[in-house]
Coordinates of C-alpha atoms in Angstrom, one line a residue:
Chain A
X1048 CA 5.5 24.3 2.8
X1049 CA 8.5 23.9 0.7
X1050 CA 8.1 20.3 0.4
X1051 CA 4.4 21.1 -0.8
X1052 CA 6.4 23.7 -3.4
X1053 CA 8.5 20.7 -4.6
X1054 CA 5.8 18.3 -5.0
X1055 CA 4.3 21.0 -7.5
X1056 CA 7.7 21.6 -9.6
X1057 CA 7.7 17.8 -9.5
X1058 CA 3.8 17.2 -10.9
X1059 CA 4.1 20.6 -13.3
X1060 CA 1.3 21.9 -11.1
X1061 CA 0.6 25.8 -12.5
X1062 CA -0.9 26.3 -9.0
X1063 CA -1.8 24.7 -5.2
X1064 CA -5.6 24.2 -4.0
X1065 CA -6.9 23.6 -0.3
X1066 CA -7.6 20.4 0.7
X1067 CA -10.8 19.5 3.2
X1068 CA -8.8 16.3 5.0
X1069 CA -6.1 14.6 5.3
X1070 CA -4.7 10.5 6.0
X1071 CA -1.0 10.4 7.0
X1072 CA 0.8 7.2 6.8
X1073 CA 4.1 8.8 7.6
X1074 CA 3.3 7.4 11.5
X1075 CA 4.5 4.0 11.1
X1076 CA 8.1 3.3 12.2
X1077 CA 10.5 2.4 9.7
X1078 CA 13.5 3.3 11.4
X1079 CA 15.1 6.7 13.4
X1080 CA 14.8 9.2 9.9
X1081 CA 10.8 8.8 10.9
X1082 CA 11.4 10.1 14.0
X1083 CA 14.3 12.6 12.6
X1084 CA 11.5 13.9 10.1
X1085 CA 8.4 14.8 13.0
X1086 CA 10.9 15.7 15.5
X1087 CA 12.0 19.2 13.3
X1088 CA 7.9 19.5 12.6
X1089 CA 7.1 19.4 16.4
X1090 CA 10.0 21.7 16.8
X1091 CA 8.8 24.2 14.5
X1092 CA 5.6 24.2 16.3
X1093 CA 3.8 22.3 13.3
X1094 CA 0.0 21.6 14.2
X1095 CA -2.3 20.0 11.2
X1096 CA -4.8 22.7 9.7
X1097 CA -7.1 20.3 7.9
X1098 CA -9.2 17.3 9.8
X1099 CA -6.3 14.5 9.6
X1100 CA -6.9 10.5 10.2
X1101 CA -3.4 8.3 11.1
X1102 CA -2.7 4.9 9.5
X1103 CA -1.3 2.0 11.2
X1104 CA 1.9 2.3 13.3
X1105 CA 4.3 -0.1 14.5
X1106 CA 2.4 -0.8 17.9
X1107 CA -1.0 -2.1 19.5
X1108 CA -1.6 0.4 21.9
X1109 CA -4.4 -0.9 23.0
X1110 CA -3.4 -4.6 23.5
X1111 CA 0.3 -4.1 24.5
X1112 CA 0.2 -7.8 25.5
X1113 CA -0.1 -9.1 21.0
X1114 CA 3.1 -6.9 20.4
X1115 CA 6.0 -9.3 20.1
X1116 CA 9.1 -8.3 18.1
X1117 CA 12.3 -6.1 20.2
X1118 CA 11.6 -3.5 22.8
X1119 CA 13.3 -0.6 21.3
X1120 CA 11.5 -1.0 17.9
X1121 CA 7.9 -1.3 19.9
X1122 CA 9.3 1.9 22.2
X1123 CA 10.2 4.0 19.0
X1124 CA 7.3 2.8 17.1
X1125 CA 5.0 3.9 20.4
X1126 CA 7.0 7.3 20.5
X1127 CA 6.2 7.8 16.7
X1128 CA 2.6 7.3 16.9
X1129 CA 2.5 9.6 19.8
X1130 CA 3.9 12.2 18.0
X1131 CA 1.8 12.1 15.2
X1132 CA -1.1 12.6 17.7
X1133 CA 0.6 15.9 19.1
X1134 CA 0.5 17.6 15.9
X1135 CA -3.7 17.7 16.0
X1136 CA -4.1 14.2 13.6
X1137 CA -7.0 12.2 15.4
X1138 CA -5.4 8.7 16.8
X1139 CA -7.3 6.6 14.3
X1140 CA -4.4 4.5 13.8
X1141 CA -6.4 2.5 10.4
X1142 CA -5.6 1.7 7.0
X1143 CA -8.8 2.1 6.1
X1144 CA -10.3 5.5 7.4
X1145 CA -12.8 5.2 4.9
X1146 CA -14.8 3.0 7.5
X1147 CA -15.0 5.7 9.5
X1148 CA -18.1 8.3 9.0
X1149 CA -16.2 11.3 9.9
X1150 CA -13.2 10.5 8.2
X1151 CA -14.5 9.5 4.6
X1152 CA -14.6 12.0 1.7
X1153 CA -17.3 12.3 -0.3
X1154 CA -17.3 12.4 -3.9
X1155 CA -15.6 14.9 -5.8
X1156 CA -14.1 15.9 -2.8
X1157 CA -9.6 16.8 -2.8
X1158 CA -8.3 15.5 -0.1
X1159 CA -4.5 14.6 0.3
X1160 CA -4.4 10.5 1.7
X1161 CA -1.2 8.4 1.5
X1162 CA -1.1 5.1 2.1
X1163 CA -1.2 2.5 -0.9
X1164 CA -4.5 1.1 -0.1
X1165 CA -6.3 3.6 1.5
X1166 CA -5.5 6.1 -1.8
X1167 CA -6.8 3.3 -4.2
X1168 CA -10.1 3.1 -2.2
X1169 CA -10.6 6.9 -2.0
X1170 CA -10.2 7.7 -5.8
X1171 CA -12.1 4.6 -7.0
X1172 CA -14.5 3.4 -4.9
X1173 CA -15.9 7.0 -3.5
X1174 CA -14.7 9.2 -6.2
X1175 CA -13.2 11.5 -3.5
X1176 CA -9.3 12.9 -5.3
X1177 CA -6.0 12.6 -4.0
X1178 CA -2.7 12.2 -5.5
X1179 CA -0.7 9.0 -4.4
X1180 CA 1.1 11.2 -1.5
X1181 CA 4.0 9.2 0.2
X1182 CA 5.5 10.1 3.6
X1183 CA 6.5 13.5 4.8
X1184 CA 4.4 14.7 2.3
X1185 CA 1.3 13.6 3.6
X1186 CA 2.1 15.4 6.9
X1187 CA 3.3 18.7 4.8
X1188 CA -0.2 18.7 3.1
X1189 CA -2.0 18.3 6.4
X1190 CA 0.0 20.8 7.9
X1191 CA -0.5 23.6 5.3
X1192 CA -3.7 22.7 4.2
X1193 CA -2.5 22.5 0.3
X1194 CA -1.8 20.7 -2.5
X1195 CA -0.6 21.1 -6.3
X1196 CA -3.2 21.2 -8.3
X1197 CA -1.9 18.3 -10.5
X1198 CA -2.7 14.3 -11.4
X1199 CA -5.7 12.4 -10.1
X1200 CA -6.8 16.0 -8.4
X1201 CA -8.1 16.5 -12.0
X1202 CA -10.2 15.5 -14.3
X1203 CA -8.3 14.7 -17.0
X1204 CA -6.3 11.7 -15.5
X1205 CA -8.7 10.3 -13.9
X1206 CA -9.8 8.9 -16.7
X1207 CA -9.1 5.6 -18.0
X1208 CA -6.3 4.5 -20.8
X1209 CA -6.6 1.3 -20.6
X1210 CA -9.2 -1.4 -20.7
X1211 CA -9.1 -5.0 -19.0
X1212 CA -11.6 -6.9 -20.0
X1213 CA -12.5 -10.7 -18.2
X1214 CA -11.8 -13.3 -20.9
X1215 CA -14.3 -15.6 -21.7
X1216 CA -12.6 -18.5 -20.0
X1217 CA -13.2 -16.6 -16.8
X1218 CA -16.2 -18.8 -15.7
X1219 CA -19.6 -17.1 -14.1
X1220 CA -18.8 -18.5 -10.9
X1221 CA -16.1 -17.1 -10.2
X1222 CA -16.8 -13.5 -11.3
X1223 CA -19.5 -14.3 -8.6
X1224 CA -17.1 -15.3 -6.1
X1225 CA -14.4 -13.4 -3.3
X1226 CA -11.8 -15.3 -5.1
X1227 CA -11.5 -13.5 -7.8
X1228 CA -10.6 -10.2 -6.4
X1229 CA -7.0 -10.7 -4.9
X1230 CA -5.9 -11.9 -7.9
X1231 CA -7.3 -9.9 -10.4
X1232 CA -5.9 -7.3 -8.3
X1233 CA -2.4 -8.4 -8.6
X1234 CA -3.3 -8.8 -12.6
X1235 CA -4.1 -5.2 -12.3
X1236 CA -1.0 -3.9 -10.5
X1237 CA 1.2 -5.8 -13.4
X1238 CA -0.7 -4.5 -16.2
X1239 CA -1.5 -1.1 -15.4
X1240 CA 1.3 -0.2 -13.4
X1241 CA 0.6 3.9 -12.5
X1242 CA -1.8 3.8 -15.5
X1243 CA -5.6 4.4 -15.0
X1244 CA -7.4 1.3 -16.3
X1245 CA -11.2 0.0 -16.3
X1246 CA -12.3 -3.4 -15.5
X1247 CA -14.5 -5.1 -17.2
X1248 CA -17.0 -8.3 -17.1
X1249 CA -17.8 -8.3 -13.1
X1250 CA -21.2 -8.3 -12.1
X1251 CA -22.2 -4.6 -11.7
X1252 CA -23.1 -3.5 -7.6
X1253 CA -19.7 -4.5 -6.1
X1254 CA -19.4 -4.3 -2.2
X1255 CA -17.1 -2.0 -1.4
X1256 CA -15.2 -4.9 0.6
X1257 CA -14.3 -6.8 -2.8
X1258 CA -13.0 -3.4 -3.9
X1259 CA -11.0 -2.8 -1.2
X1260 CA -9.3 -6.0 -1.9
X1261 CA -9.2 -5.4 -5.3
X1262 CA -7.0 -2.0 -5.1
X1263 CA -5.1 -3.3 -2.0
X1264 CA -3.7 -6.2 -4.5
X1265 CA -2.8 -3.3 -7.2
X1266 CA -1.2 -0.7 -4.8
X1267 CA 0.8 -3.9 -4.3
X1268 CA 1.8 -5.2 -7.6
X1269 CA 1.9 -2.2 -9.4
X1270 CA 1.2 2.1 -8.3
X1271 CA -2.4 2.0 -9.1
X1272 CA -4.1 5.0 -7.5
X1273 CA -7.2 4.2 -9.6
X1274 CA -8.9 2.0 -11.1
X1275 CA -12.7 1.5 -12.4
X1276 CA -14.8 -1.4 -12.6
X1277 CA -18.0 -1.1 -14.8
X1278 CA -21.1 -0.4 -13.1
X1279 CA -19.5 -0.6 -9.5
X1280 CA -17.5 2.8 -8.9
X1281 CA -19.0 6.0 -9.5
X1282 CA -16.9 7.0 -12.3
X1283 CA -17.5 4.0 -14.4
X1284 CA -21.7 3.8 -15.0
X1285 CA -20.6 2.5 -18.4
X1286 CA -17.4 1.8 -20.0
X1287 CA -17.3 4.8 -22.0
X1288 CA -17.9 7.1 -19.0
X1289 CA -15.0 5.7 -17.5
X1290 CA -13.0 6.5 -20.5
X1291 CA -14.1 9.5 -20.4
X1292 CA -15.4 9.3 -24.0
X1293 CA -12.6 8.6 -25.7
X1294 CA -10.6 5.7 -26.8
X1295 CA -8.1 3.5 -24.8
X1296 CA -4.7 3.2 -25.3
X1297 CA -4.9 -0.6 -24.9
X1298 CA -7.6 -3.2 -24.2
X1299 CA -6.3 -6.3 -22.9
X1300 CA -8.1 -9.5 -21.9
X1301 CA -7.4 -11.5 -18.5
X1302 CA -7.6 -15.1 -19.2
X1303 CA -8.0 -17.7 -16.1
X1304 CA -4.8 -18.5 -16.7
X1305 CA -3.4 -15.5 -16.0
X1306 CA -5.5 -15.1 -12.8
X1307 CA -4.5 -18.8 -11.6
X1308 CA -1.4 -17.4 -11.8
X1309 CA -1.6 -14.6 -9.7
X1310 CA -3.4 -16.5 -6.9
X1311 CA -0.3 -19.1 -7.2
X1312 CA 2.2 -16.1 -7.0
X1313 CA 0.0 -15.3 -3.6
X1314 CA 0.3 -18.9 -1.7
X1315 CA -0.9 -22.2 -3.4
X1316 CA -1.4 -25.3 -2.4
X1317 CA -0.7 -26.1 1.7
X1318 CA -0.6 -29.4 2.6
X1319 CA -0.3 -29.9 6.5
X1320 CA -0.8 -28.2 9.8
X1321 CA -1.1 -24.2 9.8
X1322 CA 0.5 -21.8 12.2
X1323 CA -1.7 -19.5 11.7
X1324 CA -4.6 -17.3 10.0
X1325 CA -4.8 -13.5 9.5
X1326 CA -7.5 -11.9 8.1
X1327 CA -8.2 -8.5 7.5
X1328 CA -5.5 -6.7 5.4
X1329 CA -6.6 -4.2 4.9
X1330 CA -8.0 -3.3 8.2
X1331 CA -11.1 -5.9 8.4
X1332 CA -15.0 -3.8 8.1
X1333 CA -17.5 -4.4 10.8
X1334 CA -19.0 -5.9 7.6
X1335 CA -16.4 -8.5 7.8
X1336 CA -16.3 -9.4 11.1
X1337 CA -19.8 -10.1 11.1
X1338 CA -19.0 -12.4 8.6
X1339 CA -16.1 -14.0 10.4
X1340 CA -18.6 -14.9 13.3
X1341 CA -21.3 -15.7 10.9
X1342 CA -18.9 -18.2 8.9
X1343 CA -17.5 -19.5 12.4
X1344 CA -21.3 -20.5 13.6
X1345 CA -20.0 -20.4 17.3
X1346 CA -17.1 -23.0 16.6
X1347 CA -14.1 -22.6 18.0
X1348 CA -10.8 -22.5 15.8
X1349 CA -8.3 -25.0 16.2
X1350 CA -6.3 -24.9 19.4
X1351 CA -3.1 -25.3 17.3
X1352 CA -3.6 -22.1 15.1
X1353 CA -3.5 -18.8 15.9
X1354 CA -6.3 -16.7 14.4
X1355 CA -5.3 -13.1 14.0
X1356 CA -8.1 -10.3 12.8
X1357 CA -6.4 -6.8 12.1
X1358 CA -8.9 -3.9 12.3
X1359 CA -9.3 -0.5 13.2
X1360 CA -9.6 1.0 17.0
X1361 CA -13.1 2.4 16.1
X1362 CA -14.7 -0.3 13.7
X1363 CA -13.8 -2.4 17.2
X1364 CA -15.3 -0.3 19.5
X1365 CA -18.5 -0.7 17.1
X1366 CA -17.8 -4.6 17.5
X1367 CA -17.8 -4.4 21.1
X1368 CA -21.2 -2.5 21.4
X1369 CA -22.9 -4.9 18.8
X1370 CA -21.1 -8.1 20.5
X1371 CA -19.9 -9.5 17.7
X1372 CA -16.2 -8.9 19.1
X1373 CA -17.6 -11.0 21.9
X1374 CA -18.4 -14.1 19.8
X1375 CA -15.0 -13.8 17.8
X1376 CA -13.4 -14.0 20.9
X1377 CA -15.6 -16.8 22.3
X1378 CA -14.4 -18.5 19.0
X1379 CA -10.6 -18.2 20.3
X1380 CA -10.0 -15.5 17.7
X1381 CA -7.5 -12.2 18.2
X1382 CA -8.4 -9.1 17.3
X1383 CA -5.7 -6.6 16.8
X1384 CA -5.5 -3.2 16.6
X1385 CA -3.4 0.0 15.3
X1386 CA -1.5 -2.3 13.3
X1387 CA -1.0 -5.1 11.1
X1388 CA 0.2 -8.5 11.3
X1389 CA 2.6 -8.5 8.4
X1390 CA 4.0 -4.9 9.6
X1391 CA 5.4 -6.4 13.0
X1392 CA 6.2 -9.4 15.0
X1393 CA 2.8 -10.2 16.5
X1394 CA 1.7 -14.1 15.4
X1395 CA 3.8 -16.4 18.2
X1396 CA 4.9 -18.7 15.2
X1397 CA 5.7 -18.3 11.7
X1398 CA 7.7 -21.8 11.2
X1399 CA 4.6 -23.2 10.1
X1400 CA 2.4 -21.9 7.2
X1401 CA 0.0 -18.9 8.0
X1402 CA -3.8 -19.0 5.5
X1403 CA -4.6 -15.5 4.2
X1404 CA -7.6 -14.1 2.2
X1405 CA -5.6 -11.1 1.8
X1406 CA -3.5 -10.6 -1.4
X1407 CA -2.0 -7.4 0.2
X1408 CA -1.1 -9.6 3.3
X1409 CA 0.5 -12.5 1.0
X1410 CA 2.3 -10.3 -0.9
X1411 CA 4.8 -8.3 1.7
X1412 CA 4.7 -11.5 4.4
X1413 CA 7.3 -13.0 3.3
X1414 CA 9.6 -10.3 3.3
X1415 CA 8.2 -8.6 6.3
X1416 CA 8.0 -11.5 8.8
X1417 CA 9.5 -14.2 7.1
X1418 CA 6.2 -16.3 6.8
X1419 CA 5.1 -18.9 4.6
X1420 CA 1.6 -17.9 3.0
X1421 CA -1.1 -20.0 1.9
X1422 CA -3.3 -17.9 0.2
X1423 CA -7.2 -18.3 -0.2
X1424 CA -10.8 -17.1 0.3
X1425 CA -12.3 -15.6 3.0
X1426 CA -14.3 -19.0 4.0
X1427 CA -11.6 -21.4 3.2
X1428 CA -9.5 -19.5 5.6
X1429 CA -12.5 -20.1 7.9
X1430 CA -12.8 -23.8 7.7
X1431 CA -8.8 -24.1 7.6
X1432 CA -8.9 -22.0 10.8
X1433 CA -11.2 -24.4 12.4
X1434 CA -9.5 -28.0 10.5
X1435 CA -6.0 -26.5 12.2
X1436 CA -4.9 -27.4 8.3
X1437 CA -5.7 -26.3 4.9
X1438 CA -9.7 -27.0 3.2
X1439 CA -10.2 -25.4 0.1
X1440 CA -13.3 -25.2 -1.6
X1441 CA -12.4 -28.3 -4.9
X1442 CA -15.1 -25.7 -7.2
X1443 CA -14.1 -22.2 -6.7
X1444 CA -11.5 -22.4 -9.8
X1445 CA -13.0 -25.0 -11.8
X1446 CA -10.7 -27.6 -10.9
X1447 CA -7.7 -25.1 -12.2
Chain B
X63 CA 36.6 8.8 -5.9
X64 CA 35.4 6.2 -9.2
X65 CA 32.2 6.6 -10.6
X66 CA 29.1 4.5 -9.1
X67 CA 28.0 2.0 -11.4
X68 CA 24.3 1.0 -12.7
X69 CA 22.5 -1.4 -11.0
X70 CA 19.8 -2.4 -13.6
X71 CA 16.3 -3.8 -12.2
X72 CA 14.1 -5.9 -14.8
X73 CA 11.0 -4.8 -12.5
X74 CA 9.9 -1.8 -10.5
X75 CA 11.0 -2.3 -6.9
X76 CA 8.6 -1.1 -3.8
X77 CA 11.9 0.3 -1.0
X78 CA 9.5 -0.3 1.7
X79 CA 9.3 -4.0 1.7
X80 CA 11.2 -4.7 -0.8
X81 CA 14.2 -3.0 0.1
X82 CA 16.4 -3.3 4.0
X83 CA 17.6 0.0 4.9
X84 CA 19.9 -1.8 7.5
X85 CA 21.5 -3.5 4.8
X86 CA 20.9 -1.7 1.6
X87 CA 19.8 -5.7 0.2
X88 CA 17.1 -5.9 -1.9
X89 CA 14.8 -8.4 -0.1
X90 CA 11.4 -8.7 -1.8
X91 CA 11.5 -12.4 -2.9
X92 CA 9.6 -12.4 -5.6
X93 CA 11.9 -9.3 -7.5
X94 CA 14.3 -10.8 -10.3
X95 CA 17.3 -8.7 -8.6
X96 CA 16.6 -10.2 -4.9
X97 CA 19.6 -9.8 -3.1
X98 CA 21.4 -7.8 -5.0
X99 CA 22.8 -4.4 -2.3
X100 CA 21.8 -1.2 -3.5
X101 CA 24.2 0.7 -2.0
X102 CA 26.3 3.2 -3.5
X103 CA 24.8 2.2 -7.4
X104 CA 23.0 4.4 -9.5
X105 CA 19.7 2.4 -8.8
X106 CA 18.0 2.2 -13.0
X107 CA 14.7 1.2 -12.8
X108 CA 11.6 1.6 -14.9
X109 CA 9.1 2.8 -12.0
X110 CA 8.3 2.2 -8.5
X111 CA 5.2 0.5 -7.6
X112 CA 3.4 -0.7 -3.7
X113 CA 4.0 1.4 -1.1
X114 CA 4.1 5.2 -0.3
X115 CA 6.4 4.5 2.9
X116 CA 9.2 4.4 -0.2
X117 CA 10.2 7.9 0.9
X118 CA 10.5 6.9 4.4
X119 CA 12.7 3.8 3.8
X120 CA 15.3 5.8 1.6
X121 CA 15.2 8.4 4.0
X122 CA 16.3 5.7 6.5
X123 CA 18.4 4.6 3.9
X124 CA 20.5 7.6 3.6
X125 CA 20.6 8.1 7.3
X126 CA 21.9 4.2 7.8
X127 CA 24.5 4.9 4.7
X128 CA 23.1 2.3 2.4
X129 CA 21.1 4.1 0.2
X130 CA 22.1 4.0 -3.8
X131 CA 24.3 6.7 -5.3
X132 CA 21.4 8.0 -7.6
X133 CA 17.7 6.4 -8.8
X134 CA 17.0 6.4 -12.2
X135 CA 13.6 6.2 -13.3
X136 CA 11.3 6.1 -16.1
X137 CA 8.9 8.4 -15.1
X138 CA 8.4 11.0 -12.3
X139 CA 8.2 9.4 -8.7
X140 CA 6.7 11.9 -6.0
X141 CA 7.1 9.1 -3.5
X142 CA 10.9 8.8 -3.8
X143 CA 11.6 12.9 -5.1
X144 CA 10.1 13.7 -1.6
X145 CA 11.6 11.2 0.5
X146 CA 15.0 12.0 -1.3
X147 CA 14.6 15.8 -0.4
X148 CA 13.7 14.8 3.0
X149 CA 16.8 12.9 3.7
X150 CA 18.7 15.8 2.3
X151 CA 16.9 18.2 4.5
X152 CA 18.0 15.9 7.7
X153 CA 21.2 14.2 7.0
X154 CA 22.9 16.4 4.3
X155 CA 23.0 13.9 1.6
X156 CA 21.3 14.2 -1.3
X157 CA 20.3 11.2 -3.5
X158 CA 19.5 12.5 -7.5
X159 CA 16.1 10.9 -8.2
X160 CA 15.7 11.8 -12.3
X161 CA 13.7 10.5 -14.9
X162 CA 15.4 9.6 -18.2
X163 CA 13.8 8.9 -21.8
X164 CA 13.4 5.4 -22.3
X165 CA 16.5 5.7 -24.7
X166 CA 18.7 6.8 -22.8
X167 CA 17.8 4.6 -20.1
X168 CA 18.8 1.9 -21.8
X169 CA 21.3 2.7 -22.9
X170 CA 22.3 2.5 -19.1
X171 CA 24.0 -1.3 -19.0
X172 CA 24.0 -3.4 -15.6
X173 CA 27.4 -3.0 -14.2
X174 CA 28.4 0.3 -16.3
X175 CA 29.8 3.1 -14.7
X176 CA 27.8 6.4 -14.2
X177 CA 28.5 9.8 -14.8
X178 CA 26.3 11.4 -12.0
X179 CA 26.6 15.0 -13.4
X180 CA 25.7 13.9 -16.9
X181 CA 22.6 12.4 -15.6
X182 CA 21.8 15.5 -13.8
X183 CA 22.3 17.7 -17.0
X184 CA 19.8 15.3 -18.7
X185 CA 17.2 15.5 -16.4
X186 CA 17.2 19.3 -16.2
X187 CA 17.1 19.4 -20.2
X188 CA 14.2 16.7 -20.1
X189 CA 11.9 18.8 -17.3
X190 CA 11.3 22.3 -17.2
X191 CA 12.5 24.7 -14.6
X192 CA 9.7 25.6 -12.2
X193 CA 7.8 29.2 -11.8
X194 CA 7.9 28.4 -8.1
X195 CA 10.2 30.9 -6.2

């Protein structure tokens, strides 16, 4: 509770309100104080109060045999996740619990999620409300059942300040297009920052898949806990209901050039074999996987590249029952789960270049695991999966 | 005991991902400060950004020894004022995470020493004290 308390002195809260569910992130192992921190909660007798998913942790726990990386880190991490469980959260182990029915808020609903991603999706793409709650506290708010009444829990900053509008030079195409999203993402995270902006110029009807990567790429390159896009989250019908009526602070324009250069700062060019391929960062939908085996047509990928797909334990279970885990597999692709594959050692080799269609994924790699990242769409990382080396699609950027 | 000095960074800084706990290096590659050590400097940057395992990672931090003397900030940061508290509430060391006025932030140079209590008296004047008991 006090750490609740403090949050509210922090945000000049006047007051706490309940929350209806919780998404704690605090269960991935980043070294003993993780383990420190649950240890005195399980001590105390903590239990959650409120219905509470878990994000990734350090482990596979259903795959032991992907986990690579030391033994004491995969024991600790294990031991983490475990704990986790034994305070009451439900062992979703995602990044994205919004997949899953029972775990997504609906709209207007205050919920406490952490977890860079996951908080992006659930105050712009469903409208649900959460602050952007880091370790520790995500646990304290699931344990008490509370939160300050403060931030993106109310109306008020929820609206958009500033406006980013497509430039012209953005060609129709690629508004259309997958490729655009990563790094308009990254564009967003610069510009905004913490700041509540509102895209505009993209097609109206989004799928919530290009939003996802859209506000994985900002949690990344900047704090955004929400965006809109005009006429594709439900707080944005028009530009002026996503500013709420009144007038921005700024309006800026995003030129190609600037998002040719945020694709570049993911990964360009990749000439020459690939190590590797990982999709789904965040945690891949069954949506996507479907694609994945749709793209791959029953091909197999090349023997020389290892083809990682991160998802979560229950979107696979779903695969398993529709077979389209099956086919993936049949197509020599790995499908991992509770984790990620730019959290921990899991891809056998990362001397040679790994493909990506995830911005999120090209962005903390290197650091992370030390790999090289070619960055691209969806279905280039396909074909390059297939080739063993990188195919990109000559049109997508107009030759930029 | 000499006073830390700032440690200035041009760009917000994620600590998880960005920043080794085991080292107290800055390690995100694309950062303009990449590879500078945090430790033991009054950390001066304008915000965080990425991920909300921040509080974590200076919670490990602390416990490893590395973290920086104090993080200065441009405005608040739940993510690091909670993973600060935490690391106080386990290991005994507390790690002043204020927010200054852009003003006096700058006037914070890379390399200058810090007067921690100062900054502590200019946070308190800048925030109010809370109703909370």
């Amino acid at each position: 509770m006090r750490l609740v308390v403090r949050a509210a002195e922090i945000t000049r809260a006047d007051r706490l309100i309940d929350i209806t569910r919780a998404h704690v992130d605090s269960c991935l192992y980043h070294g003993e104080a993780t383990l420190d921190f649950v240890d005195r909660l399980v001590e105390g007798g903590a239990t959650v109060t409120v219905p509470t998913s878990l994000n990734v942790g350090a482990v596979d726990l259903l795959h032991p045999e992907l986990n690579r990386g030391d033994r004491r880190t995969r024991e600790r991490g294990r031991l983490l996740m475990d704990r986790y469980r034994a305070l009451g959260a439900r062992p979703t182990y995602t990044c994205a619990p919004y997949q899953l029915p029972d775990a997504r808020p609906a709209f207007g609903e205050q919920v406490a999620w952490g977890e860079s991603n996951a908080i992006a999706f659930c105050n712009s793409v469903l409208g649900a409300r959460t602050n952007r709650y880091g370790d520790f506290l995500d646990v304290a708010a699931a344990i008490t059942g509370r939160v300050p009444d403060a931030g993106l829990h109310r109306d008020e900053a929820r609206r958009a300040t500033l406006v980013l509008r497509l430039a012209d030079d953005v060609p129709a195409a690629l508004r259309e297009s997958d490729a655009i999203f990563g790094p308009l993402g990254i564009a967003l995270g610069r510009r905004a920052g913490s700041a509540v902006a509102v895209i505009d110029g993209l097609p109206p009807g989004q799928p919530e898949d290009r939003l996802k990567a859209l506000g994985a790429a900002a949690a990344s390159s900047g704090a955004v806990a929400m965006f809109h896009v005009v006429g594709s989250t439900p707080e944005a019908p028009s530009l002026d209901a996503a500013l709420g009526g009144r007038p921005p602070a700024a309006v800026e324009h995003v030129t190609l050039a600037a998002l040719r250069d945020a694709r570049d700062a993911l990964g360009g060019g990749g000439e020459g074999p690939l190590g590797a391929v990982s999709l789904g960062t965040p945690h891949a939908s069954l949506d996507e996987l479907e694609r994945y085996a749709a793209m791959l047509g029953g091909r197999r990928v090349h023997a020389e590249c290892e083809v990682l797909v991160s998802t979560g334990r229950d979107v696979l279970a779903e695969a398993e029952r529709r077979g389209v885990a099956a086919r993936l597999r049949a197509s020599g692709v790995e499908l991992l789960v509770d984790t990620c594959s730019y959290l921990v050692p899991i891809l056998a080799n990362t001397d040679r270049p790994v493909m990506t269609d995830s911005a999120k994924w090209a962005w903390y790699a290197p650091a992370n695991i030390g790999a090289r990242v070619v960055y691209g769409t969806t279905a280039e990382c396909i074909r390059s999966a297939v080739a063993g080396r990188v195919r990109r699609d000559p049109d997508l950027w107009g030759g930029v | 005991m000499p006073s830390p000095t700032a440690l200035v960074l041009a760009e917000p800084l994620s600590l998880w991902g960005g920043l080794d706990p085991a080292t107290g290096v800055i390690v995100e590659p694309r950062h303009p400060q990449h590879g500078a050590v945090v430790t033991g400097r009054v950390l001066v940057m304008p915000s965080t950004r990425g991920s909300s395992s921040s509080a974590s990672v200076l919670a490990e931090a602390v416990r490893a020894g590395t973290a920086p003397a104090a993080i200065v900030l441009g405005e608040p940061d739940l993510i690091l004022a909670i993973g600060a508290e935490v690391a106080a509430e386990l290991y005994g060391v507390r790690v002043p995470v204020v927010v200054l006025a852009p003003a006096d932030r700058d006037r914070l140079r890379d390399g200058d020493p810090v007067d921690l209590r100062a900054l502590e008296g200019a946070t308190a004047r800048a925030t109010a004290p809370s109703p909370c008991p």
